[in-house]
């Protein structure tokens, strides 16, 4: 396979998950043995993405988040990383965003984290936060 334009389209985990679900339906109907490898890749990737927050996302949630993020003047790839990785601390935002110290104040970073925290969380994050709450009691 040859990559002609590597930045022609960047997809969120939600978009990939949706596409894989559509592909799975098509593969179920096809039942061709020549598509077995594709079916395996689609199945394994879908199973992985089911445990990520993209399963609870929809276009409205994503558009709402992107609207709130407009004031931060982020690149497309930074917005995508925020949607996919869901940073919960300032340290995590430093790993995702370029030049954080020069671009954002601590208050702006906290606001950014608050916006991201409003998004649906994955099962693993929910169980981790639930366990830490129980341990602190």
mmCIF file of the C-alpha atoms, coordinates in Angstrom:
data_MODEL
# 
_entry.id   MODEL 
# 
loop_
_atom_site.group_PDB 
_atom_site.id 
_atom_site.type_symbol 
_atom_site.label_atom_id 
_atom_site.label_alt_id 
_atom_site.label_comp_id 
_atom_site.label_asym_id 
_atom_site.label_entity_id 
_atom_site.label_seq_id 
_atom_site.pdbx_PDB_ins_code 
_atom_site.Cartn_x 
_atom_site.Cartn_y 
_atom_site.Cartn_z 
_atom_site.occupancy 
_atom_site.B_iso_or_equiv 
_atom_site.pdbx_formal_charge 
_atom_site.auth_seq_id 
_atom_site.auth_comp_id 
_atom_site.auth_asym_id 
_atom_site.auth_atom_id 
_atom_site.pdbx_PDB_model_num 
ATOM 1   C CA . UNK A 1 1   ? 0.000   0.000   0.000  1.00 0.00 ? 1   UNK A CA 1 
ATOM 2   C CA . UNK A 1 2   ? 1.273   3.476   -0.878 1.00 0.00 ? 2   UNK A CA 1 
ATOM 3   C CA . UNK A 1 3   ? 0.420   6.521   1.198  1.00 0.00 ? 3   UNK A CA 1 
ATOM 4   C CA . UNK A 1 4   ? -0.270  9.301   -1.282 1.00 0.00 ? 4   UNK A CA 1 
ATOM 5   C CA . UNK A 1 5   ? -1.245  12.068  1.107  1.00 0.00 ? 5   UNK A CA 1 
ATOM 6   C CA . UNK A 1 6   ? -0.752  11.133  4.752  1.00 0.00 ? 6   UNK A CA 1 
ATOM 7   C CA . UNK A 1 7   ? -2.778  14.096  6.039  1.00 0.00 ? 7   UNK A CA 1 
ATOM 8   C CA . UNK A 1 8   ? -5.688  13.906  3.634  1.00 0.00 ? 8   UNK A CA 1 
ATOM 9   C CA . UNK A 1 9   ? -8.000  12.727  6.405  1.00 0.00 ? 9   UNK A CA 1 
ATOM 10  C CA . UNK A 1 10  ? -7.576  12.219  10.110 1.00 0.00 ? 10  UNK A CA 1 
ATOM 11  C CA . UNK A 1 11  ? -10.246 10.249  11.874 1.00 0.00 ? 11  UNK A CA 1 
ATOM 12  C CA . UNK A 1 12  ? -11.333 10.146  15.477 1.00 0.00 ? 12  UNK A CA 1 
ATOM 13  C CA . UNK A 1 13  ? -11.744 6.835   17.266 1.00 0.00 ? 13  UNK A CA 1 
ATOM 14  C CA . UNK A 1 14  ? -15.518 7.369   17.001 1.00 0.00 ? 14  UNK A CA 1 
ATOM 15  C CA . UNK A 1 15  ? -15.307 7.639   13.199 1.00 0.00 ? 15  UNK A CA 1 
ATOM 16  C CA . UNK A 1 16  ? -13.105 4.551   12.951 1.00 0.00 ? 16  UNK A CA 1 
ATOM 17  C CA . UNK A 1 17  ? -15.428 2.616   15.270 1.00 0.00 ? 17  UNK A CA 1 
ATOM 18  C CA . UNK A 1 18  ? -18.482 3.605   13.214 1.00 0.00 ? 18  UNK A CA 1 
ATOM 19  C CA . UNK A 1 19  ? -16.781 2.613   9.970  1.00 0.00 ? 19  UNK A CA 1 
ATOM 20  C CA . UNK A 1 20  ? -15.703 -0.731  11.416 1.00 0.00 ? 20  UNK A CA 1 
ATOM 21  C CA . UNK A 1 21  ? -19.246 -1.496  12.576 1.00 0.00 ? 21  UNK A CA 1 
ATOM 22  C CA . UNK A 1 22  ? -20.529 -0.821  9.035  1.00 0.00 ? 22  UNK A CA 1 
ATOM 23  C CA . UNK A 1 23  ? -17.753 -2.984  7.595  1.00 0.00 ? 23  UNK A CA 1 
ATOM 24  C CA . UNK A 1 24  ? -18.609 -5.806  9.999  1.00 0.00 ? 24  UNK A CA 1 
ATOM 25  C CA . UNK A 1 25  ? -22.199 -5.805  8.761  1.00 0.00 ? 25  UNK A CA 1 
ATOM 26  C CA . UNK A 1 26  ? -20.990 -6.040  5.166  1.00 0.00 ? 26  UNK A CA 1 
ATOM 27  C CA . UNK A 1 27  ? -18.602 -8.862  6.023  1.00 0.00 ? 27  UNK A CA 1 
ATOM 28  C CA . UNK A 1 28  ? -21.353 -10.827 7.750  1.00 0.00 ? 28  UNK A CA 1 
ATOM 29  C CA . UNK A 1 29  ? -23.405 -10.674 4.573  1.00 0.00 ? 29  UNK A CA 1 
ATOM 30  C CA . UNK A 1 30  ? -20.473 -11.563 2.280  1.00 0.00 ? 30  UNK A CA 1 
ATOM 31  C CA . UNK A 1 31  ? -19.221 -14.724 4.089  1.00 0.00 ? 31  UNK A CA 1 
ATOM 32  C CA . UNK A 1 32  ? -16.339 -15.145 1.651  1.00 0.00 ? 32  UNK A CA 1 
ATOM 33  C CA . UNK A 1 33  ? -13.315 -17.080 2.847  1.00 0.00 ? 33  UNK A CA 1 
ATOM 34  C CA . UNK A 1 34  ? -11.033 -14.620 1.026  1.00 0.00 ? 34  UNK A CA 1 
ATOM 35  C CA . UNK A 1 35  ? -12.218 -11.893 3.430  1.00 0.00 ? 35  UNK A CA 1 
ATOM 36  C CA . UNK A 1 36  ? -11.274 -13.857 6.563  1.00 0.00 ? 36  UNK A CA 1 
ATOM 37  C CA . UNK A 1 37  ? -8.157  -11.762 7.318  1.00 0.00 ? 37  UNK A CA 1 
ATOM 38  C CA . UNK A 1 38  ? -10.086 -8.517  6.897  1.00 0.00 ? 38  UNK A CA 1 
ATOM 39  C CA . UNK A 1 39  ? -12.845 -9.843  9.138  1.00 0.00 ? 39  UNK A CA 1 
ATOM 40  C CA . UNK A 1 40  ? -10.280 -10.677 11.829 1.00 0.00 ? 40  UNK A CA 1 
ATOM 41  C CA . UNK A 1 41  ? -8.712  -7.208  11.714 1.00 0.00 ? 41  UNK A CA 1 
ATOM 42  C CA . UNK A 1 42  ? -12.126 -5.539  11.796 1.00 0.00 ? 42  UNK A CA 1 
ATOM 43  C CA . UNK A 1 43  ? -13.249 -7.718  14.714 1.00 0.00 ? 43  UNK A CA 1 
ATOM 44  C CA . UNK A 1 44  ? -10.095 -7.211  16.808 1.00 0.00 ? 44  UNK A CA 1 
ATOM 45  C CA . UNK A 1 45  ? -10.019 -3.455  16.238 1.00 0.00 ? 45  UNK A CA 1 
ATOM 46  C CA . UNK A 1 46  ? -13.717 -3.143  17.037 1.00 0.00 ? 46  UNK A CA 1 
ATOM 47  C CA . UNK A 1 47  ? -13.264 -5.102  20.264 1.00 0.00 ? 47  UNK A CA 1 
ATOM 48  C CA . UNK A 1 48  ? -10.435 -2.764  21.279 1.00 0.00 ? 48  UNK A CA 1 
ATOM 49  C CA . UNK A 1 49  ? -12.432 0.377   20.489 1.00 0.00 ? 49  UNK A CA 1 
ATOM 50  C CA . UNK A 1 50  ? -15.474 -0.901  22.408 1.00 0.00 ? 50  UNK A CA 1 
ATOM 51  C CA . UNK A 1 51  ? -13.492 -0.379  25.612 1.00 0.00 ? 51  UNK A CA 1 
ATOM 52  C CA . UNK A 1 52  ? -12.673 3.233   24.723 1.00 0.00 ? 52  UNK A CA 1 
ATOM 53  C CA . UNK A 1 53  ? -14.871 6.313   25.138 1.00 0.00 ? 53  UNK A CA 1 
ATOM 54  C CA . UNK A 1 54  ? -15.689 6.420   21.426 1.00 0.00 ? 54  UNK A CA 1 
ATOM 55  C CA . UNK A 1 55  ? -18.395 3.832   22.005 1.00 0.00 ? 55  UNK A CA 1 
ATOM 56  C CA . UNK A 1 56  ? -20.443 6.388   23.983 1.00 0.00 ? 56  UNK A CA 1 
ATOM 57  C CA . UNK A 1 57  ? -19.791 9.233   21.553 1.00 0.00 ? 57  UNK A CA 1 
ATOM 58  C CA . UNK A 1 58  ? -21.957 10.528  18.778 1.00 0.00 ? 58  UNK A CA 1 
ATOM 59  C CA . UNK A 1 59  ? -21.645 13.366  16.292 1.00 0.00 ? 59  UNK A CA 1 
ATOM 60  C CA . UNK A 1 60  ? -23.516 15.789  18.560 1.00 0.00 ? 60  UNK A CA 1 
ATOM 61  C CA . UNK A 1 61  ? -21.177 15.177  21.505 1.00 0.00 ? 61  UNK A CA 1 
ATOM 62  C CA . UNK A 1 62  ? -18.115 15.646  19.304 1.00 0.00 ? 62  UNK A CA 1 
ATOM 63  C CA . UNK A 1 63  ? -19.427 18.816  17.660 1.00 0.00 ? 63  UNK A CA 1 
ATOM 64  C CA . UNK A 1 64  ? -20.357 20.271  21.058 1.00 0.00 ? 64  UNK A CA 1 
ATOM 65  C CA . UNK A 1 65  ? -16.859 19.574  22.380 1.00 0.00 ? 65  UNK A CA 1 
ATOM 66  C CA . UNK A 1 66  ? -15.188 21.029  19.289 1.00 0.00 ? 66  UNK A CA 1 
ATOM 67  C CA . UNK A 1 67  ? -17.303 24.178  19.620 1.00 0.00 ? 67  UNK A CA 1 
ATOM 68  C CA . UNK A 1 68  ? -16.136 24.624  23.214 1.00 0.00 ? 68  UNK A CA 1 
ATOM 69  C CA . UNK A 1 69  ? -12.513 24.026  22.170 1.00 0.00 ? 69  UNK A CA 1 
ATOM 70  C CA . UNK A 1 70  ? -12.557 26.712  19.430 1.00 0.00 ? 70  UNK A CA 1 
ATOM 71  C CA . UNK A 1 71  ? -11.390 29.472  21.757 1.00 0.00 ? 71  UNK A CA 1 
ATOM 72  C CA . UNK A 1 72  ? -8.140  27.600  22.468 1.00 0.00 ? 72  UNK A CA 1 
ATOM 73  C CA . UNK A 1 73  ? -6.913  27.840  18.854 1.00 0.00 ? 73  UNK A CA 1 
ATOM 74  C CA . UNK A 1 74  ? -5.871  24.205  18.644 1.00 0.00 ? 74  UNK A CA 1 
ATOM 75  C CA . UNK A 1 75  ? -4.769  22.414  15.479 1.00 0.00 ? 75  UNK A CA 1 
ATOM 76  C CA . UNK A 1 76  ? -6.933  19.642  14.022 1.00 0.00 ? 76  UNK A CA 1 
ATOM 77  C CA . UNK A 1 77  ? -4.507  16.997  15.222 1.00 0.00 ? 77  UNK A CA 1 
ATOM 78  C CA . UNK A 1 78  ? -4.472  18.452  18.760 1.00 0.00 ? 78  UNK A CA 1 
ATOM 79  C CA . UNK A 1 79  ? -8.282  18.404  18.890 1.00 0.00 ? 79  UNK A CA 1 
ATOM 80  C CA . UNK A 1 80  ? -8.260  14.831  17.655 1.00 0.00 ? 80  UNK A CA 1 
ATOM 81  C CA . UNK A 1 81  ? -5.745  13.776  20.305 1.00 0.00 ? 81  UNK A CA 1 
ATOM 82  C CA . UNK A 1 82  ? -7.804  15.466  23.029 1.00 0.00 ? 82  UNK A CA 1 
ATOM 83  C CA . UNK A 1 83  ? -10.949 13.644  21.879 1.00 0.00 ? 83  UNK A CA 1 
ATOM 84  C CA . UNK A 1 84  ? -9.207  10.281  21.631 1.00 0.00 ? 84  UNK A CA 1 
ATOM 85  C CA . UNK A 1 85  ? -6.920  10.411  24.678 1.00 0.00 ? 85  UNK A CA 1 
ATOM 86  C CA . UNK A 1 86  ? -9.039  12.452  27.142 1.00 0.00 ? 86  UNK A CA 1 
ATOM 87  C CA . UNK A 1 87  ? -6.298  14.025  29.292 1.00 0.00 ? 87  UNK A CA 1 
ATOM 88  C CA . UNK A 1 88  ? -7.325  14.385  32.930 1.00 0.00 ? 88  UNK A CA 1 
ATOM 89  C CA . UNK A 1 89  ? -4.311  16.306  34.233 1.00 0.00 ? 89  UNK A CA 1 
ATOM 90  C CA . UNK A 1 90  ? -2.127  19.202  33.128 1.00 0.00 ? 90  UNK A CA 1 
ATOM 91  C CA . UNK A 1 91  ? 0.804   16.806  32.775 1.00 0.00 ? 91  UNK A CA 1 
ATOM 92  C CA . UNK A 1 92  ? -1.148  14.791  30.209 1.00 0.00 ? 92  UNK A CA 1 
ATOM 93  C CA . UNK A 1 93  ? -2.005  17.952  28.250 1.00 0.00 ? 93  UNK A CA 1 
ATOM 94  C CA . UNK A 1 94  ? 1.720   18.764  28.095 1.00 0.00 ? 94  UNK A CA 1 
ATOM 95  C CA . UNK A 1 95  ? 2.266   15.414  26.388 1.00 0.00 ? 95  UNK A CA 1 
ATOM 96  C CA . UNK A 1 96  ? -0.452  16.034  23.799 1.00 0.00 ? 96  UNK A CA 1 
ATOM 97  C CA . UNK A 1 97  ? -0.221  19.746  22.991 1.00 0.00 ? 97  UNK A CA 1 
ATOM 98  C CA . UNK A 1 98  ? 2.785   21.556  21.533 1.00 0.00 ? 98  UNK A CA 1 
ATOM 99  C CA . UNK A 1 99  ? 4.212   24.537  23.405 1.00 0.00 ? 99  UNK A CA 1 
ATOM 100 C CA . UNK A 1 100 ? 1.717   24.397  26.259 1.00 0.00 ? 100 UNK A CA 1 
ATOM 101 C CA . UNK A 1 101 ? 3.729   26.699  28.517 1.00 0.00 ? 101 UNK A CA 1 
ATOM 102 C CA . UNK A 1 102 ? 3.836   29.437  25.884 1.00 0.00 ? 102 UNK A CA 1 
ATOM 103 C CA . UNK A 1 103 ? 0.256   29.073  24.653 1.00 0.00 ? 103 UNK A CA 1 
ATOM 104 C CA . UNK A 1 104 ? -1.880  28.517  27.749 1.00 0.00 ? 104 UNK A CA 1 
ATOM 105 C CA . UNK A 1 105 ? -2.142  29.687  31.339 1.00 0.00 ? 105 UNK A CA 1 
ATOM 106 C CA . UNK A 1 106 ? -2.836  27.231  34.159 1.00 0.00 ? 106 UNK A CA 1 
ATOM 107 C CA . UNK A 1 107 ? -6.442  28.470  34.277 1.00 0.00 ? 107 UNK A CA 1 
ATOM 108 C CA . UNK A 1 108 ? -6.855  27.829  30.557 1.00 0.00 ? 108 UNK A CA 1 
ATOM 109 C CA . UNK A 1 109 ? -5.457  24.321  30.946 1.00 0.00 ? 109 UNK A CA 1 
ATOM 110 C CA . UNK A 1 110 ? -7.874  23.618  33.791 1.00 0.00 ? 110 UNK A CA 1 
ATOM 111 C CA . UNK A 1 111 ? -10.745 24.887  31.632 1.00 0.00 ? 111 UNK A CA 1 
ATOM 112 C CA . UNK A 1 112 ? -9.575  22.653  28.790 1.00 0.00 ? 112 UNK A CA 1 
ATOM 113 C CA . UNK A 1 113 ? -9.445  19.653  31.125 1.00 0.00 ? 113 UNK A CA 1 
ATOM 114 C CA . UNK A 1 114 ? -12.943 20.510  32.423 1.00 0.00 ? 114 UNK A CA 1 
ATOM 115 C CA . UNK A 1 115 ? -14.295 20.532  28.860 1.00 0.00 ? 115 UNK A CA 1 
ATOM 116 C CA . UNK A 1 116 ? -12.700 17.169  28.126 1.00 0.00 ? 116 UNK A CA 1 
ATOM 117 C CA . UNK A 1 117 ? -13.960 15.711  31.416 1.00 0.00 ? 117 UNK A CA 1 
ATOM 118 C CA . UNK A 1 118 ? -17.547 16.448  30.316 1.00 0.00 ? 118 UNK A CA 1 
ATOM 119 C CA . UNK A 1 119 ? -17.167 13.847  27.554 1.00 0.00 ? 119 UNK A CA 1 
ATOM 120 C CA . UNK A 1 120 ? -18.316 10.269  28.152 1.00 0.00 ? 120 UNK A CA 1 
ATOM 121 C CA . UNK A 1 121 ? -15.555 8.245   29.800 1.00 0.00 ? 121 UNK A CA 1 
ATOM 122 C CA . UNK A 1 122 ? -14.542 4.689   29.050 1.00 0.00 ? 122 UNK A CA 1 
ATOM 123 C CA . UNK A 1 123 ? -15.251 1.764   31.363 1.00 0.00 ? 123 UNK A CA 1 
ATOM 124 C CA . UNK A 1 124 ? -11.657 1.571   32.553 1.00 0.00 ? 124 UNK A CA 1 
ATOM 125 C CA . UNK A 1 125 ? -11.534 5.269   33.561 1.00 0.00 ? 125 UNK A CA 1 
ATOM 126 C CA . UNK A 1 126 ? -14.875 4.987   35.366 1.00 0.00 ? 126 UNK A CA 1 
ATOM 127 C CA . UNK A 1 127 ? -13.737 1.945   37.348 1.00 0.00 ? 127 UNK A CA 1 
ATOM 128 C CA . UNK A 1 128 ? -10.419 3.629   38.206 1.00 0.00 ? 128 UNK A CA 1 
ATOM 129 C CA . UNK A 1 129 ? -12.139 6.784   39.476 1.00 0.00 ? 129 UNK A CA 1 
ATOM 130 C CA . UNK A 1 130 ? -14.708 4.680   41.355 1.00 0.00 ? 130 UNK A CA 1 
ATOM 131 C CA . UNK A 1 131 ? -11.928 2.635   43.018 1.00 0.00 ? 131 UNK A CA 1 
ATOM 132 C CA . UNK A 1 132 ? -9.964  5.738   43.997 1.00 0.00 ? 132 UNK A CA 1 
ATOM 133 C CA . UNK A 1 133 ? -13.108 7.245   45.522 1.00 0.00 ? 133 UNK A CA 1 
ATOM 134 C CA . UNK A 1 134 ? -13.705 4.070   47.548 1.00 0.00 ? 134 UNK A CA 1 
ATOM 135 C CA . UNK A 1 135 ? -10.080 3.960   48.682 1.00 0.00 ? 135 UNK A CA 1 
ATOM 136 C CA . UNK A 1 136 ? -10.192 7.550   49.922 1.00 0.00 ? 136 UNK A CA 1 
ATOM 137 C CA . UNK A 1 137 ? -13.227 6.824   52.134 1.00 0.00 ? 137 UNK A CA 1 
# 
